[in-house]
Short mmCIF file of C-alpha atoms and ligand atoms in Angstrom, two decimals:
data_model
loop_
_atom_site.label_atom_id
_atom_site.label_comp_id
_atom_site.label_asym_id
_atom_site.label_seq_id
_atom_site.Cartn_x
_atom_site.Cartn_y
_atom_site.Cartn_z
CA UNK M 22 -73.98 -8.48 -206.62
CA UNK M 23 -75.73 -11.21 -208.65
CA UNK M 24 -74.70 -14.72 -207.66
CA UNK M 25 -75.08 -18.18 -209.15
CA UNK M 26 -73.72 -20.61 -206.59
CA UNK M 27 -74.22 -24.31 -207.24
CA UNK M 28 -77.43 -25.72 -205.77
CA UNK M 29 -75.40 -28.28 -203.84
CA UNK M 30 -73.22 -25.66 -202.14
CA UNK M 31 -76.18 -23.33 -201.58
CA UNK M 32 -77.86 -26.08 -199.58
CA UNK M 33 -75.07 -25.96 -196.97
CA UNK M 34 -74.98 -23.39 -194.14
CA UNK M 35 -71.71 -22.02 -195.57
CA UNK M 36 -73.20 -21.75 -199.07
CA UNK M 37 -76.28 -19.96 -197.81
CA UNK M 38 -74.16 -17.55 -195.79
CA UNK M 39 -71.66 -16.91 -198.59
CA UNK M 40 -74.51 -16.17 -200.99
CA UNK M 41 -76.09 -13.69 -198.58
CA UNK M 42 -72.78 -11.90 -198.00
CA UNK M 43 -71.88 -11.76 -201.69
CA UNK M 44 -75.24 -10.19 -202.50
CA UNK M 45 -74.54 -7.27 -200.17
CA UNK M 46 -71.47 -6.16 -202.15
CA UNK M 47 -72.20 -3.41 -204.69
CA UNK M 48 -68.65 -3.47 -206.19
CA UNK M 49 -68.07 0.19 -205.41
CA UNK M 50 -64.40 -0.45 -204.52
CA UNK M 51 -64.32 1.99 -201.58
CA UNK M 52 -62.74 -0.79 -199.53
CA UNK M 53 -59.61 -0.82 -201.69
CA UNK M 54 -58.67 2.61 -200.31
CA UNK M 55 -58.00 1.20 -196.82
CA UNK M 56 -56.67 -2.22 -197.77
CA UNK M 57 -53.01 -2.59 -196.75
CA UNK M 58 -52.16 -5.24 -199.34
CA UNK M 59 -53.75 -3.20 -202.12
CA UNK M 60 -51.65 -0.23 -201.03
CA UNK M 61 -48.45 -2.28 -201.04
CA UNK M 62 -49.05 -4.39 -204.15
CA UNK M 63 -51.35 -2.15 -206.23
CA UNK M 64 -53.13 -5.13 -207.77
CA UNK M 65 -56.97 -5.23 -207.87
CA UNK M 66 -56.82 -8.91 -206.94
CA UNK M 67 -54.89 -7.99 -203.78
CA UNK M 68 -57.72 -5.76 -202.61
CA UNK M 69 -61.03 -6.80 -201.01
CA UNK M 70 -63.17 -6.25 -204.09
CA UNK M 71 -60.89 -8.43 -206.21
CA UNK M 72 -60.78 -11.11 -203.54
CA UNK M 73 -64.58 -11.08 -203.28
CA UNK M 74 -64.77 -11.71 -207.04
CA UNK M 75 -62.24 -14.55 -206.74
CA UNK M 76 -64.26 -16.17 -203.95
CA UNK M 77 -67.51 -15.73 -205.89
CA UNK M 78 -66.00 -17.28 -209.02
CA UNK M 79 -64.53 -20.17 -207.04
CA UNK M 80 -67.80 -20.93 -205.24
CA UNK M 81 -69.87 -20.65 -208.42
CA UNK M 82 -67.66 -22.93 -210.49
CA UNK M 83 -66.70 -25.13 -207.53
CA UNK M 84 -63.20 -24.91 -208.94
CA UNK M 85 -60.31 -23.66 -206.86
CA UNK M 86 -57.49 -22.08 -208.80
CA UNK M 87 -53.94 -20.94 -208.20
CA UNK M 88 -54.88 -17.24 -208.42
CA UNK M 89 -57.47 -17.57 -205.66
CA UNK M 90 -54.95 -19.35 -203.44
CA UNK M 91 -52.27 -16.69 -204.02
CA UNK M 92 -54.48 -13.67 -203.45
CA UNK M 93 -56.47 -15.08 -200.52
CA UNK M 94 -53.22 -16.16 -198.87
CA UNK M 95 -51.98 -12.58 -199.19
CA UNK M 96 -54.99 -11.21 -197.31
CA UNK M 97 -54.09 -10.18 -193.76
CA UNK M 98 -57.62 -10.81 -192.41
CA UNK M 99 -57.23 -7.32 -190.91
CA UNK M 100 -60.84 -6.46 -191.81
CA UNK M 101 -60.07 -2.79 -192.45
CA UNK M 102 -62.27 -3.27 -195.52
CA UNK M 103 -65.23 -4.12 -193.27
CA UNK M 104 -64.80 -0.87 -191.37
CA UNK M 105 -64.76 1.08 -194.65
CA UNK M 106 -67.49 -0.74 -196.56
CA UNK M 107 -70.70 1.35 -196.82
CA UNK M 108 -72.77 -1.78 -197.53
CA UNK M 109 -71.77 -3.69 -194.42
CA UNK M 110 -70.21 -6.60 -196.32
CA UNK M 111 -69.03 -9.25 -193.83
CA UNK M 112 -65.76 -9.79 -195.64
CA UNK M 113 -64.02 -11.66 -192.78
CA UNK M 114 -66.76 -14.28 -192.66
CA UNK M 115 -66.77 -14.65 -196.45
CA UNK M 116 -62.99 -15.07 -196.42
CA UNK M 117 -63.28 -17.84 -193.83
CA UNK M 118 -65.71 -19.68 -196.11
CA UNK M 119 -63.48 -19.12 -199.16
CA UNK M 120 -60.36 -20.30 -197.37
CA UNK M 121 -62.09 -23.38 -195.97
CA UNK M 122 -63.32 -24.25 -199.48
CA UNK M 123 -59.77 -23.86 -200.84
CA UNK M 124 -58.22 -25.99 -198.11
CA UNK M 125 -60.67 -28.80 -198.83
CA UNK M 126 -60.36 -28.73 -202.58
CA UNK M 127 -56.71 -27.95 -203.27
CA UNK M 128 -53.58 -29.74 -202.07
CA UNK M 129 -50.71 -27.47 -201.10
CA UNK M 130 -47.04 -28.37 -201.60
CA UNK M 131 -45.44 -30.65 -199.02
CA UNK M 132 -43.40 -27.73 -197.62
CA UNK M 133 -46.50 -25.51 -197.28
CA UNK M 134 -48.35 -28.33 -195.55
CA UNK M 135 -45.46 -28.86 -193.13
CA UNK M 136 -45.33 -25.16 -192.23
CA UNK M 137 -49.08 -25.10 -191.66
CA UNK M 138 -48.87 -28.25 -189.58
CA UNK M 139 -46.18 -26.60 -187.43
CA UNK M 140 -48.29 -23.49 -187.01
CA UNK M 141 -51.43 -25.33 -185.98
CA UNK M 142 -49.79 -28.05 -183.85
CA UNK M 143 -46.85 -26.36 -182.10
CA UNK M 144 -47.99 -22.79 -181.45
CA UNK M 145 -51.39 -23.69 -179.92
CA UNK M 146 -49.72 -26.04 -177.42
CA UNK M 147 -47.94 -23.92 -174.81
CA UNK M 148 -45.96 -26.86 -173.37
CA UNK M 149 -44.66 -27.90 -176.80
CA UNK M 150 -44.04 -24.30 -177.85
CA UNK M 151 -42.06 -23.70 -174.67
CA UNK M 152 -39.86 -26.76 -175.28
CA UNK M 153 -39.40 -25.79 -178.93
CA UNK M 154 -38.36 -22.23 -178.01
CA UNK M 155 -35.91 -23.47 -175.37
CA UNK M 156 -34.25 -25.65 -177.99
CA UNK M 157 -34.33 -23.08 -180.81
CA UNK M 158 -33.51 -19.82 -179.01
CA UNK M 159 -29.72 -20.44 -178.77
CA UNK M 160 -29.75 -20.60 -182.59
CA UNK M 161 -31.71 -17.34 -182.95
CA UNK M 162 -29.03 -15.59 -184.98
CA UNK M 163 -29.15 -18.33 -187.61
CA UNK M 164 -32.92 -18.04 -188.05
CA UNK M 165 -34.30 -16.16 -191.08
CA UNK M 166 -34.87 -12.46 -190.30
CA UNK M 167 -38.67 -12.76 -190.25
CA UNK M 168 -38.61 -15.63 -187.73
CA UNK M 169 -36.37 -13.96 -185.14
CA UNK M 170 -39.19 -12.09 -183.38
CA UNK M 171 -40.65 -15.50 -182.53
CA UNK M 172 -37.44 -17.31 -181.62
CA UNK M 173 -36.52 -16.28 -178.08
CA UNK M 174 -36.46 -17.96 -174.68
CA UNK M 175 -39.90 -18.51 -173.15
CA UNK M 176 -40.86 -16.69 -169.94
CA UNK M 177 -41.73 -18.46 -166.68
CA UNK M 178 -45.30 -19.72 -166.66
CA UNK M 179 -48.00 -18.26 -164.41
CA UNK M 180 -49.54 -21.37 -162.84
CA UNK M 181 -51.62 -19.65 -160.18
CA UNK M 182 -55.25 -20.77 -160.09
CA UNK M 183 -57.38 -19.05 -157.47
CA UNK M 184 -60.99 -17.99 -157.38
CA UNK M 185 -62.54 -15.10 -159.21
CA UNK M 186 -65.52 -13.64 -160.94
CA UNK M 187 -63.46 -12.84 -164.04
CA UNK M 188 -62.12 -15.73 -166.11
CA UNK M 189 -58.82 -14.58 -167.58
CA UNK M 190 -57.83 -16.57 -170.65
CA UNK M 191 -54.08 -16.64 -171.13
CA UNK M 192 -53.77 -17.34 -174.85
CA UNK M 193 -51.28 -19.80 -176.35
CA UNK M 194 -48.44 -17.45 -177.34
CA UNK M 195 -48.98 -14.76 -174.73
CA UNK M 196 -48.73 -17.18 -171.80
CA UNK M 197 -45.38 -18.37 -173.13
CA UNK M 198 -43.84 -15.07 -174.26
CA UNK M 199 -45.32 -12.33 -172.01
CA UNK M 200 -47.18 -13.91 -169.05
CA UNK M 201 -46.34 -10.77 -167.05
CA UNK M 202 -49.15 -8.93 -168.88
CA UNK M 203 -51.85 -11.12 -167.34
CA UNK M 204 -50.12 -11.13 -163.95
CA UNK M 205 -50.17 -7.33 -164.05
CA UNK M 206 -53.85 -7.30 -165.03
CA UNK M 207 -54.71 -9.53 -162.07
CA UNK M 208 -52.86 -7.13 -159.76
CA UNK M 209 -54.63 -4.11 -161.25
CA UNK M 210 -57.98 -5.80 -160.79
CA UNK M 211 -57.22 -7.05 -157.26
CA UNK M 212 -56.30 -3.50 -156.21
CA UNK M 213 -59.78 -2.47 -157.34
CA UNK M 214 -61.62 -5.28 -155.61
CA UNK M 215 -62.08 -7.54 -158.66
CA UNK M 216 -60.72 -11.09 -158.62
CA UNK M 217 -59.62 -12.94 -161.73
CA UNK M 218 -58.81 -16.61 -162.16
CA UNK M 219 -57.13 -18.78 -164.77
CA UNK M 220 -58.50 -22.10 -166.01
CA UNK M 221 -56.09 -25.06 -166.22
CA UNK M 222 -58.20 -26.58 -169.01
CA UNK M 223 -57.93 -23.59 -171.35
CA UNK M 224 -56.99 -24.62 -174.88
CA UNK M 225 -56.35 -22.64 -178.05
CA UNK M 226 -59.24 -20.32 -178.91
CA UNK M 227 -59.20 -21.67 -182.49
CA UNK M 228 -58.18 -18.40 -184.13
CA UNK M 229 -54.99 -19.66 -185.72
CA UNK M 230 -56.70 -22.58 -187.48
CA UNK M 231 -59.56 -20.34 -188.56
CA UNK M 232 -57.19 -17.92 -190.31
CA UNK M 233 -55.53 -20.78 -192.14
CA UNK M 234 -58.81 -22.08 -193.55
CA UNK M 235 -58.96 -25.03 -191.15
CA UNK M 236 -62.42 -24.20 -189.86
CA UNK M 237 -63.27 -27.70 -188.62
CA UNK M 238 -60.12 -27.81 -186.48
CA UNK M 239 -61.01 -24.34 -185.18
CA UNK M 240 -64.52 -25.43 -184.27
CA UNK M 241 -63.14 -28.53 -182.51
CA UNK M 242 -60.88 -26.29 -180.38
CA UNK M 243 -63.87 -24.09 -179.54
CA UNK M 244 -66.02 -27.08 -178.55
CA UNK M 245 -63.19 -28.39 -176.34
CA UNK M 246 -62.99 -25.04 -174.54
CA UNK M 247 -66.75 -24.99 -173.99
CA UNK M 248 -66.75 -28.57 -172.70
CA UNK M 249 -63.64 -28.48 -170.57
CA UNK M 250 -63.37 -25.04 -169.02
CA UNK M 251 -65.40 -23.83 -166.05
CA UNK M 252 -66.66 -20.73 -167.82
CA UNK M 253 -70.34 -20.68 -166.87
CA UNK M 254 -69.65 -19.54 -163.28
CA UNK M 255 -67.64 -16.53 -164.49
CA UNK M 256 -69.34 -13.14 -164.74
CA UNK M 257 -67.00 -11.98 -167.50
CA UNK M 258 -64.47 -13.75 -169.72
CA UNK M 259 -61.51 -11.70 -170.86
CA UNK M 260 -58.37 -12.06 -172.93
CA UNK M 261 -55.59 -9.49 -173.04
CA UNK M 262 -54.61 -10.60 -176.57
CA UNK M 263 -57.05 -8.99 -178.98
CA UNK M 264 -56.30 -11.67 -181.59
CA UNK M 265 -57.78 -14.25 -179.22
CA UNK M 266 -60.50 -11.88 -178.05
CA UNK M 267 -61.97 -11.39 -181.50
CA UNK M 268 -62.26 -15.16 -181.99
CA UNK M 269 -63.71 -15.74 -178.50
CA UNK M 270 -66.37 -13.11 -179.15
CA UNK M 271 -67.41 -14.97 -182.30
CA UNK M 272 -67.89 -18.46 -180.81
CA UNK M 273 -71.64 -17.99 -181.21
CA UNK M 274 -71.31 -17.39 -184.96
CA UNK M 275 -68.73 -20.11 -185.50
CA UNK M 276 -70.83 -22.74 -183.68
CA UNK M 277 -74.28 -21.45 -184.66
CA UNK M 278 -75.17 -24.72 -186.41
CA UNK M 279 -73.38 -27.10 -183.99
CA UNK M 280 -76.28 -29.09 -182.50
CA UNK M 281 -74.73 -29.74 -179.08
CA UNK M 282 -72.81 -26.50 -178.66
CA UNK M 283 -74.77 -23.62 -180.21
CA UNK M 284 -76.49 -22.61 -176.96
CA UNK M 285 -73.30 -22.87 -174.91
CA UNK M 286 -71.41 -20.86 -177.54
CA UNK M 287 -74.01 -18.09 -177.31
CA UNK M 288 -73.75 -18.04 -173.52
CA UNK M 289 -69.97 -18.02 -173.66
CA UNK M 290 -69.68 -15.28 -176.29
CA UNK M 291 -72.09 -13.07 -174.34
CA UNK M 292 -69.66 -13.06 -171.41
CA UNK M 293 -66.53 -12.27 -173.42
CA UNK M 294 -65.24 -8.71 -173.32
CA UNK M 295 -62.07 -6.96 -174.26
CA UNK M 296 -59.95 -5.89 -171.32
CA UNK M 297 -60.51 -2.23 -172.27
CA UNK M 298 -64.25 -2.85 -171.81
CA UNK M 299 -63.63 -4.63 -168.49
CA UNK M 300 -61.57 -1.72 -167.14
CA UNK M 301 -63.97 0.98 -168.29
CA UNK M 302 -64.91 3.21 -165.36
CA UNK M 303 -61.84 2.44 -163.23
CA UNK M 304 -59.11 5.00 -162.63
CA UNK M 305 -55.40 4.32 -163.04
CA UNK M 306 -52.08 6.01 -162.47
CA UNK M 307 -49.09 6.22 -164.80
CA UNK M 308 -45.49 5.12 -164.64
CA UNK M 309 -42.97 7.84 -163.73
CA UNK M 310 -40.42 6.85 -166.38
CA UNK M 311 -42.63 7.02 -169.51
CA UNK M 312 -44.74 9.90 -170.78
CA UNK M 313 -45.18 10.05 -174.55
CA UNK M 314 -47.05 7.06 -175.98
CA UNK M 315 -47.58 6.01 -179.60
CA UNK M 316 -50.62 3.74 -179.60
CA UNK M 317 -50.94 0.98 -182.20
CA UNK M 318 -54.50 -0.33 -182.25
CA UNK M 319 -54.43 -3.96 -183.45
CA UNK M 320 -56.78 -4.71 -186.34
CA UNK M 321 -58.43 -7.37 -184.17
CA UNK M 322 -59.44 -4.60 -181.77
CA UNK M 323 -60.42 -1.74 -184.09
CA UNK M 324 -61.76 -3.67 -187.12
CA UNK M 325 -62.52 -7.12 -185.66
CA UNK M 326 -64.09 -6.08 -182.35
CA UNK M 327 -65.01 -2.57 -183.59
CA UNK M 328 -63.59 -1.02 -180.41
CA UNK M 329 -61.96 2.38 -180.77
CA UNK M 330 -61.17 5.07 -178.22
CA UNK M 331 -61.40 2.99 -175.04
CA UNK M 332 -57.69 2.25 -174.60
CA UNK M 333 -56.88 5.81 -175.61
CA UNK M 334 -59.27 7.11 -172.89
CA UNK M 335 -57.72 4.88 -170.23
CA UNK M 336 -54.17 5.91 -171.14
CA UNK M 337 -54.89 9.63 -171.28
CA UNK M 338 -56.94 9.31 -168.08
CA UNK M 339 -53.87 7.80 -166.41
CA UNK M 340 -51.86 10.85 -167.44
CA UNK M 341 -50.03 9.80 -170.60
CA UNK M 342 -49.60 12.02 -173.62
CA UNK M 343 -50.99 10.13 -176.61
CA UNK M 344 -49.21 11.10 -179.82
CA UNK M 345 -50.95 11.32 -183.20
CA UNK M 346 -50.22 8.30 -185.41
CA UNK M 347 -50.66 8.56 -189.17
CA UNK M 348 -52.69 5.81 -190.90
CA UNK M 349 -53.69 4.25 -187.59
CA UNK M 350 -56.23 2.07 -189.39
CA UNK M 351 -53.54 0.13 -191.26
CA UNK M 352 -52.23 -3.28 -190.19
CA UNK M 353 -48.64 -3.63 -188.95
CA UNK M 354 -48.19 -6.86 -190.92
CA UNK M 355 -48.19 -9.26 -187.98
CA UNK M 356 -51.71 -10.64 -188.52
CA UNK M 357 -51.49 -13.98 -186.70
CA UNK M 358 -49.22 -16.25 -188.67
CA UNK M 359 -49.06 -13.84 -191.64
CA UNK M 360 -45.61 -12.45 -190.78
CA UNK M 361 -44.27 -16.01 -190.94
CA UNK M 362 -46.06 -16.96 -194.16
CA UNK M 363 -45.80 -13.69 -196.13
CA UNK M 364 -42.57 -12.14 -194.80
CA UNK M 365 -42.01 -9.63 -197.64
CA UNK M 366 -45.42 -7.94 -197.43
CA UNK M 367 -45.35 -8.16 -193.61
CA UNK M 368 -41.87 -6.57 -193.59
CA UNK M 369 -42.99 -3.69 -195.80
CA UNK M 370 -46.05 -3.05 -193.62
CA UNK M 371 -43.93 -3.18 -190.48
CA UNK M 372 -41.53 -0.61 -191.92
CA UNK M 373 -44.41 1.75 -192.78
CA UNK M 374 -46.07 1.26 -189.40
CA UNK M 375 -42.83 1.77 -187.47
CA UNK M 376 -42.15 5.02 -189.35
CA UNK M 377 -45.67 6.27 -188.54
CA UNK M 378 -45.39 5.29 -184.85
CA UNK M 379 -41.96 6.88 -184.42
CA UNK M 380 -42.85 10.15 -186.20
CA UNK M 381 -43.42 12.15 -182.98
CA UNK M 382 -40.59 10.55 -180.98
CA UNK M 383 -42.49 8.48 -178.39
CA UNK M 384 -40.95 7.10 -175.19
CA UNK M 385 -42.83 3.87 -175.76
CA UNK M 386 -45.09 2.13 -178.28
CA UNK M 387 -48.17 0.49 -176.78
CA UNK M 388 -50.36 -2.15 -178.38
CA UNK M 389 -52.88 -4.79 -177.34
CA UNK M 390 -51.93 -8.02 -179.05
CA UNK M 391 -48.95 -10.27 -178.51
CA UNK M 392 -48.44 -10.77 -182.26
CA UNK M 393 -48.18 -7.01 -182.95
CA UNK M 394 -46.00 -6.55 -179.85
CA UNK M 395 -43.44 -9.15 -180.98
CA UNK M 396 -43.54 -8.10 -184.64
CA UNK M 397 -43.07 -4.37 -183.93
CA UNK M 398 -40.76 -4.96 -180.98
CA UNK M 399 -38.15 -6.84 -182.97
CA UNK M 400 -35.54 -4.19 -183.80
CA UNK M 401 -37.56 -1.28 -182.37
CA UNK M 402 -35.69 1.80 -181.10
CA UNK M 403 -38.15 2.19 -178.19
CA UNK M 404 -39.85 -0.44 -176.00
CA UNK M 405 -43.03 -1.99 -177.41
CA UNK M 406 -45.34 -3.02 -174.57
CA UNK M 407 -48.88 -4.13 -173.93
CA UNK M 408 -50.83 -1.02 -172.96
CA UNK M 409 -51.85 -2.60 -169.64
CA UNK M 410 -48.22 -2.50 -168.58
CA UNK M 411 -48.42 1.29 -168.59
CA UNK M 412 -51.21 1.40 -166.01
CA UNK M 413 -50.58 1.51 -162.27
S1 SF4 I 520 -66.73 -1.30 -200.19
FE1 SF4 I 520 -68.13 -2.99 -199.68
S2 SF4 I 520 -69.69 -2.95 -201.28
FE2 SF4 I 520 -67.94 -1.72 -202.04
S3 SF4 I 520 -66.70 -3.25 -203.20
FE3 SF4 I 520 -65.90 -3.17 -201.12
S4 SF4 I 520 -66.97 -4.85 -200.08
FE4 SF4 I 520 -68.15 -4.42 -201.95
S1 SF4 I 521 -58.94 -8.08 -194.66
FE1 SF4 I 521 -57.37 -6.46 -194.82
S2 SF4 I 521 -55.87 -7.27 -196.32
FE2 SF4 I 521 -57.73 -8.51 -196.50
S3 SF4 I 521 -58.90 -7.55 -198.15
FE3 SF4 I 521 -59.66 -6.65 -196.22
S4 SF4 I 521 -58.44 -4.80 -195.91
FE4 SF4 I 521 -57.38 -6.03 -197.47
#
């Protein structure tokens, strides 16, 4: 793709990177075939190729417009388009640059700014989120339908510290809603001679801000984690929420030009692994009460981290029957804060995903990210669990 970005923007690291990414796109449109929002909305501008054109136009003219805001907001950041693209276009990275440009050059409505403030100031603070949920959960029935998955009493916190060669990051939402997942992982590891520890100074990974175009806030959260956590003594760093994991693995890219943190970010990212990578090679048993599993691979695992097959191998190795799931590459609609900000599209995607997952009558649906688990679990006819909870 030919580009003509302004000399001023091209001189920035973001401009240089955006230009390089844009030039790799050959406008073939193959990516539209696997884009969930294109499938739901049928509009070229709600597919990756259309969004790439919108970003290109915006960066060339240095003029944000309402269309770019609408169609970039509707993107799930699922990165299915990256998996499909034959030219290797780094769409997710380009989208981050486009969204950051929009957030700096266009003022949203007061309501939109308030919602985004809530998302980036309440959710990433487990203590505040816990207090907010305690206050709001008695009113759950009054909450709009799309918010109910989120409004429920928080679980008791895991405050154990301990020693260990594996640093287990708890995540902001997961530690409040399903801390039992990480407790179970620690038990699984301990039974196999591996010790895992938490870090009391863990902060938000930065993923939520990054998705909302607030890249500077995201980078600040990343720098805080690098400065305040004891991560260098850990052999591996792991998160059981793939939404956090994909961001943690990209600290090196996000902080590549940060003078005081680039080297630390490279060292940190090199230690991060998904829990399915950490458990590779170990053997597990299965639960007696569940047999038939429908596996929902989060986009942050299969498209973001490019990991496929590992969880499936561990579950079948443990003795579960893994059922076929139609359109397994498609997003369930959760996508970080997307289900809260775009409830209609998220609801349609959830309906399609639930139908596909339930097609072969599973005993349980397993996934790997707290957002997908809560989104799919709300109103589900069968339990929706983290896949680790199926291992013994
Ligand atoms: S598949 Fe890749 S090269 Fe083709 S239009 Fe989509 S992003 Fe561009
Ligand atoms: S990230 Fe997902 S929703 Fe966004 S353009 Fe790519 S495939 Fe479509």
